[in-house]
Short mmCIF file of C-alpha atoms and ligand atoms in Angstrom, two decimals:
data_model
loop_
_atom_site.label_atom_id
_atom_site.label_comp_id
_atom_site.label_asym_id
_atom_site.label_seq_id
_atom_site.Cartn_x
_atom_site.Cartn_y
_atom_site.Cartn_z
CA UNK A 1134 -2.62 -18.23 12.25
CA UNK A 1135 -0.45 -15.30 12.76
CA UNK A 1136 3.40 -16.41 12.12
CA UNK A 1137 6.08 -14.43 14.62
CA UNK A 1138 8.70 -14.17 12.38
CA UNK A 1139 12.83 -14.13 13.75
CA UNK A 1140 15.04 -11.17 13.69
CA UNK A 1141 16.78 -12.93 10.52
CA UNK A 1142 13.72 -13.40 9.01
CA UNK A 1143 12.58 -9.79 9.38
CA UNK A 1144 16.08 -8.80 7.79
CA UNK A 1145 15.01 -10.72 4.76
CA UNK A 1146 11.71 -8.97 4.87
CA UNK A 1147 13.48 -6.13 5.16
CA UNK A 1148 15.87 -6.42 1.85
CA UNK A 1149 12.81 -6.83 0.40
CA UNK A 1150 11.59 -3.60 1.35
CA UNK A 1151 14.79 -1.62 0.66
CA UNK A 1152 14.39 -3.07 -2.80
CA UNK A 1153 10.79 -1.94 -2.91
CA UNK A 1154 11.50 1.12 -1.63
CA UNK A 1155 14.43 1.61 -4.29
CA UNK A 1156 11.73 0.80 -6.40
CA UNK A 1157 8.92 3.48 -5.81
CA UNK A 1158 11.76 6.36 -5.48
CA UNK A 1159 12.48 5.43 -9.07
CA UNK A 1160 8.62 5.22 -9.87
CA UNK A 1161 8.13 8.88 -8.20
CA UNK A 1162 11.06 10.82 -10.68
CA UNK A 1163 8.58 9.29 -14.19
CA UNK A 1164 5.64 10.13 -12.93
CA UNK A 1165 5.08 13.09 -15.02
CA UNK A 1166 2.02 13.41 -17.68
CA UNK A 1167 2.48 12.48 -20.91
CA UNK A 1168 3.69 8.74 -19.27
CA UNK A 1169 1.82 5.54 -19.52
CA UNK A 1170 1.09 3.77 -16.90
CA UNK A 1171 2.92 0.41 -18.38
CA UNK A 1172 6.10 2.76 -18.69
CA UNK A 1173 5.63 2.71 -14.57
CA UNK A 1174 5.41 -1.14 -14.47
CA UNK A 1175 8.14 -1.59 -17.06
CA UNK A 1176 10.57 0.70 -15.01
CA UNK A 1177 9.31 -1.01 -11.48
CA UNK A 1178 10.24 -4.61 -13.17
CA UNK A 1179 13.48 -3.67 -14.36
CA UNK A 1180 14.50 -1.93 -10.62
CA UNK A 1181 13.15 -4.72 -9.11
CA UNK A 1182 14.60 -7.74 -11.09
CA UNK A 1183 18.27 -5.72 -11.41
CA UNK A 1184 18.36 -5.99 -7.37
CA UNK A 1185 17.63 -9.66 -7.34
CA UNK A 1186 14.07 -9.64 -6.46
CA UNK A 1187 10.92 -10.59 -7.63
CA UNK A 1188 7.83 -8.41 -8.52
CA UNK A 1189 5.41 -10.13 -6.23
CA UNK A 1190 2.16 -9.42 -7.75
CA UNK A 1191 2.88 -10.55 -11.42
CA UNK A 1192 0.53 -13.08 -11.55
CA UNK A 1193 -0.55 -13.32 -8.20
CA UNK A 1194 -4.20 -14.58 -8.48
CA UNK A 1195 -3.58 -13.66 -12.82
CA UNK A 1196 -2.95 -10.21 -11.89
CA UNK A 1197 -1.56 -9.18 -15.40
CA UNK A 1198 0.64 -6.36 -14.30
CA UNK A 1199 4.26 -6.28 -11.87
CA UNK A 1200 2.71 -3.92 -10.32
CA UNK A 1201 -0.57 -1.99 -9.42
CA UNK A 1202 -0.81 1.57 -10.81
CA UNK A 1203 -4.61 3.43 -10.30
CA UNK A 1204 -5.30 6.72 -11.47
CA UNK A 1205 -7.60 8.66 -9.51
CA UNK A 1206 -11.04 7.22 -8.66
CA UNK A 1207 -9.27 3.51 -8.85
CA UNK A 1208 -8.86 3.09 -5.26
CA UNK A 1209 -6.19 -0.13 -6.04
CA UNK A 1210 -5.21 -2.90 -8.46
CA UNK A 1211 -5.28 -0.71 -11.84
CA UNK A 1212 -3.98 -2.80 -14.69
CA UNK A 1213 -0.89 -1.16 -15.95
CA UNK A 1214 -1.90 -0.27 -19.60
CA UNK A 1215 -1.14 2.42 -22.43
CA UNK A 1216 -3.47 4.81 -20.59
CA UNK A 1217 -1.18 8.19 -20.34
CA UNK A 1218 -1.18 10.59 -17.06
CA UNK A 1219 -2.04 13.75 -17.37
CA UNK A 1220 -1.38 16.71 -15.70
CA UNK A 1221 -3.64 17.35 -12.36
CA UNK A 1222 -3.99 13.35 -12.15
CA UNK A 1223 -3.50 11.04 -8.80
CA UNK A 1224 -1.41 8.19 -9.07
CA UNK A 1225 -1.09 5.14 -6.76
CA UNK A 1226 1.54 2.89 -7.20
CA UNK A 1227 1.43 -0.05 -5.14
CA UNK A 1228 4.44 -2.70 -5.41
CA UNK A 1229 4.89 -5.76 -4.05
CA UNK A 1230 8.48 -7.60 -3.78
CA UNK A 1231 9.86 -10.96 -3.52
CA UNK A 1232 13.22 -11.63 -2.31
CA UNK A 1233 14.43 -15.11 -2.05
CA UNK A 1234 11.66 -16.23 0.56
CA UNK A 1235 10.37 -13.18 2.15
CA UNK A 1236 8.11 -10.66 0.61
CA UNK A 1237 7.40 -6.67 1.24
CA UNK A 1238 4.40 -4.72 0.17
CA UNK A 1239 4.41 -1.00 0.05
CA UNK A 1240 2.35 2.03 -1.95
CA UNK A 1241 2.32 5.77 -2.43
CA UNK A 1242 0.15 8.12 -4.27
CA UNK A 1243 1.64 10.49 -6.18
CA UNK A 1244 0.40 14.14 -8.29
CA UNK A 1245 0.97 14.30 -11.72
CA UNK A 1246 2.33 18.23 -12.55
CA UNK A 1247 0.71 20.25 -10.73
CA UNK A 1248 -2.64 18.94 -8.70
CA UNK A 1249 -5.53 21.00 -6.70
CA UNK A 1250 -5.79 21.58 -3.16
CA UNK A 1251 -8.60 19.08 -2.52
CA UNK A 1252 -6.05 16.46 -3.84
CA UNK A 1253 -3.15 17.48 -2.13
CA UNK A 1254 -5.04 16.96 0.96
CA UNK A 1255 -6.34 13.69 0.38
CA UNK A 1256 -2.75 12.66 -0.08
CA UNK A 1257 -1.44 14.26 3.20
CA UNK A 1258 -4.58 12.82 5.07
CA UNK A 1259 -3.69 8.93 3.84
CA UNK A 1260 0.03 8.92 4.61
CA UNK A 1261 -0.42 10.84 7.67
CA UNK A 1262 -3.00 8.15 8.01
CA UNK A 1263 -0.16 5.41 7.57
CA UNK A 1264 1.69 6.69 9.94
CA UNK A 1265 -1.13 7.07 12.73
CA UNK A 1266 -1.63 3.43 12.01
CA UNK A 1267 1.90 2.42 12.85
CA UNK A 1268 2.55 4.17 15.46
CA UNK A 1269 -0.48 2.36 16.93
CA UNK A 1270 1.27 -1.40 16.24
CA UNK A 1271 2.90 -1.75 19.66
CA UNK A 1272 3.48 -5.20 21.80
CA UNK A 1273 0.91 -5.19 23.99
CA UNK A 1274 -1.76 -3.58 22.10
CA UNK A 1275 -4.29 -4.95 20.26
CA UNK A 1276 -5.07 -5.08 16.45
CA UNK A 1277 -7.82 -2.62 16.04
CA UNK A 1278 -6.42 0.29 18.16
CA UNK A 1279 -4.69 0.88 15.05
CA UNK A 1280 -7.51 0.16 12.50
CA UNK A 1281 -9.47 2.60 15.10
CA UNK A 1282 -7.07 5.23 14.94
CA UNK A 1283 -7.22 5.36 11.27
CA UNK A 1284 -10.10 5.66 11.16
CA UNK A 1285 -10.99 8.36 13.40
CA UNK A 1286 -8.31 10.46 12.11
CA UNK A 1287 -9.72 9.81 7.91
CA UNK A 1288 -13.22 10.86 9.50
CA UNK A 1289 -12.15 13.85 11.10
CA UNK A 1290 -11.01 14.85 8.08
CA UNK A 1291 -14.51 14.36 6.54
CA UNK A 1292 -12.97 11.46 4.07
CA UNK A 1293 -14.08 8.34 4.01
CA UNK A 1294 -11.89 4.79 4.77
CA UNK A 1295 -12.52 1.91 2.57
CA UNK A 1296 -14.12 -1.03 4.56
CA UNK A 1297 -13.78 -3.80 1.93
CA UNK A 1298 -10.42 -3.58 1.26
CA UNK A 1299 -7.98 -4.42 4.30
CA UNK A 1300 -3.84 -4.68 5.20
CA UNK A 1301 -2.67 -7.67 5.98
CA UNK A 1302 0.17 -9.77 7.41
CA UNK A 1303 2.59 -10.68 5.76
CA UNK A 1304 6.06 -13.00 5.40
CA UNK A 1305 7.10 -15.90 2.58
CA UNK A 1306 3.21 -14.91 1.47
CA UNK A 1307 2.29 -11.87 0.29
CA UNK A 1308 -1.13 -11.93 2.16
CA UNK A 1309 -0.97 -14.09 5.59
CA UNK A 1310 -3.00 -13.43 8.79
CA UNK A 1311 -4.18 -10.83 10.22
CA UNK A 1312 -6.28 -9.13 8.29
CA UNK A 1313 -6.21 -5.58 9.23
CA UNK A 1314 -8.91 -2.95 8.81
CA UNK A 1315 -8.35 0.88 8.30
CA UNK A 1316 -11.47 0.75 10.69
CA UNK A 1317 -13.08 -0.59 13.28
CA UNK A 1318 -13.50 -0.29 17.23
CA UNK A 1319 -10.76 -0.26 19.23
CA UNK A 1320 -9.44 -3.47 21.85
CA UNK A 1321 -10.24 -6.24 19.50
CA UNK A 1322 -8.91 -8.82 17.64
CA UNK A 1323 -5.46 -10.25 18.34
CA UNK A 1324 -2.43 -8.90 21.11
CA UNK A 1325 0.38 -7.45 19.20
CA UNK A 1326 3.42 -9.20 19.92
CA UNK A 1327 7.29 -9.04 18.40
CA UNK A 1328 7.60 -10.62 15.24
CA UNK A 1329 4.54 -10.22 13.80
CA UNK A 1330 4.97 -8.39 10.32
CA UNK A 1331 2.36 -6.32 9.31
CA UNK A 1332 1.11 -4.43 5.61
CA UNK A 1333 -0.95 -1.48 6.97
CA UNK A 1334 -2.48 0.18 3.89
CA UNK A 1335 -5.50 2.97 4.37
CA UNK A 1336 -6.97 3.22 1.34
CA UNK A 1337 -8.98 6.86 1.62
CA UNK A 1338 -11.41 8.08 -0.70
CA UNK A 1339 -12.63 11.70 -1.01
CA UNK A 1340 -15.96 11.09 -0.87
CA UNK A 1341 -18.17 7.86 -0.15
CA UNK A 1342 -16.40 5.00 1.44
CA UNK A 1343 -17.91 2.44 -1.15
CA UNK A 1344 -16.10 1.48 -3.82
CA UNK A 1345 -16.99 -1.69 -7.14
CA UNK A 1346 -15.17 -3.29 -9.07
CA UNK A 1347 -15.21 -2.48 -12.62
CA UNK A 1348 -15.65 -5.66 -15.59
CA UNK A 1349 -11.53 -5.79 -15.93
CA UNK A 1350 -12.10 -7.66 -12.54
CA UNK A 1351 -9.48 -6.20 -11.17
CA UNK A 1352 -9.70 -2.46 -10.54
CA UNK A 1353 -11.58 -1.52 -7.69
CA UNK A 1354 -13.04 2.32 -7.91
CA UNK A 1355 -15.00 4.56 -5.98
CA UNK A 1356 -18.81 4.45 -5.99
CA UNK A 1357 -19.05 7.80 -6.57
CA UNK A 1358 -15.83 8.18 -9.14
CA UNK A 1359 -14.30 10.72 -6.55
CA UNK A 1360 -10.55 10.36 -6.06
CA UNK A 1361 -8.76 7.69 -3.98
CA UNK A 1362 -5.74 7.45 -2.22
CA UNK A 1363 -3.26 4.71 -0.86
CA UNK A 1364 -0.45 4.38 1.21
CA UNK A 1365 1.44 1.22 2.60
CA UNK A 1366 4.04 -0.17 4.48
CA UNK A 1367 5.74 -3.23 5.61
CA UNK A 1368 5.84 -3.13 9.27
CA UNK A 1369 7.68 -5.67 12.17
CA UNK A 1370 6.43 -4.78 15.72
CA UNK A 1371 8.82 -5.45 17.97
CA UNK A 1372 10.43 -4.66 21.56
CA UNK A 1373 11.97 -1.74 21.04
CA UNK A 1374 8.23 -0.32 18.98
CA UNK A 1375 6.94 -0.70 15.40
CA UNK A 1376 10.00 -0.47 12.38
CA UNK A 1377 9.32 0.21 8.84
CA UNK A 1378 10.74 -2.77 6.66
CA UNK A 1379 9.89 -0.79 3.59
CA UNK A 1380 12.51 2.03 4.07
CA UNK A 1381 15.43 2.95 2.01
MG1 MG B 633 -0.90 -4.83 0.70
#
């Protein structure tokens, strides 16, 4: 069941998100190579708990972490650990937050120094991919024309759109109806209508679309080890068009 949620409601959810996005601006200044990638989740806890909120994937489901934080073929859900970046690296960081009942889920990938061409493409290609995606999320319109649009515009960049992995709805839960693929024909699944508050998150890998999971059970790579990015936000479609809950 997809909850509409109020205009009061989706100013909680968006607190949250300013919080979040607080959050990842802080994340983006450490990201240099040298840093471990529980330095990130450290700094993301501290931001996050010094602005009242909660980080909403510590143990969500045992998740060990605050936050996720994959390095280049993880697609999502790396385990913060004392692995170090290093220069010509990919980062995601992917945060979720939890602010008295409403939650907000966003994610960027970042360089480390200085990366290559290939990479810095992959990373235009996903946010720009984000951003196709919401435009799409219009009253009116139905679910996959954005999971469609994605998805053309990965392809016809000769990348290829994770299928397992989806976005999702989201409110007092982090994960609520609808699930929301990066792919997909278009005119199907549910109307869009104001209220509903959506996470759209392409997840975009440079080569093959398949991705495992590796025996931590949480990070999920790419088949073929090739890099991965992911970006994410916290979307309310409403009247007046599709606004980004996970802004400053
Ligand atoms: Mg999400």
């Amino acid at each position: 069941m997809i909850v509409l949620r109020s205009k009061d409601e989706i100013g909680q959810i968006r607190k949250a998100g300013s919080i979040l996005a607080l959050t990842l601006e802080k994340l983006k200044r450490h990201v240099k190579p040298g840093v471990e990638t529980k330095e990130l989740d450290e700094i993301a806890r501290d931001e996050i708990i010094k602005r009242n909120g909660y980080p909403a994937f510590k143990g969500y489901n045992g998740f060990p972490g605050n936050i996720c934080v994959s390095v280049n073929e993880c697609v999502v859900h790396g385990i913060p650990s004392d692995r170090k970046l290093r220069d010509g690296d990919i980062v995601s960081l992917d945060v979720g937050v939890k602010f008295r009942d409403y939650c907000a889920d966003g994610a960027i990938t970042v360089g480390v120094g200085k990366i290559n061409d290939a990479a810095v493409k992959l990373l235009e290609v996903t946010e720009k991919a984000l951003y196709i995606g919401i435009e799409k999320a219009r009253a009116g319109k139905r679910l996959t024309d954005l999971s469609h649009a994605i998805q053309e515009y990965v392809e016809s960049n000769s990348f290829g759109v994770v299928r397992s992995l989806v976005g999702h709805g989201i409110g007092t839960k982090i994960h609520e109806d609808p699930e929301i693929p990066n792919f997909g024909k278009p005119g199907m699944g549910p109307v869009l209508e104001p209220g509903m508050i959506l996470a759209i998150e392409p997840m975009v890998n440079a080569g093959t679309y398949e991705v495992e999971t590796l025996d931590d059970g949480w990070s999920v790579v790419t088949k073929d080890r090739r890099l991965s990015a992911h970006f994410e936000h916290t979307i309310a479609v409403t009247a007046e068009g599709p606004q980004i809950l996970t802004a400053k």
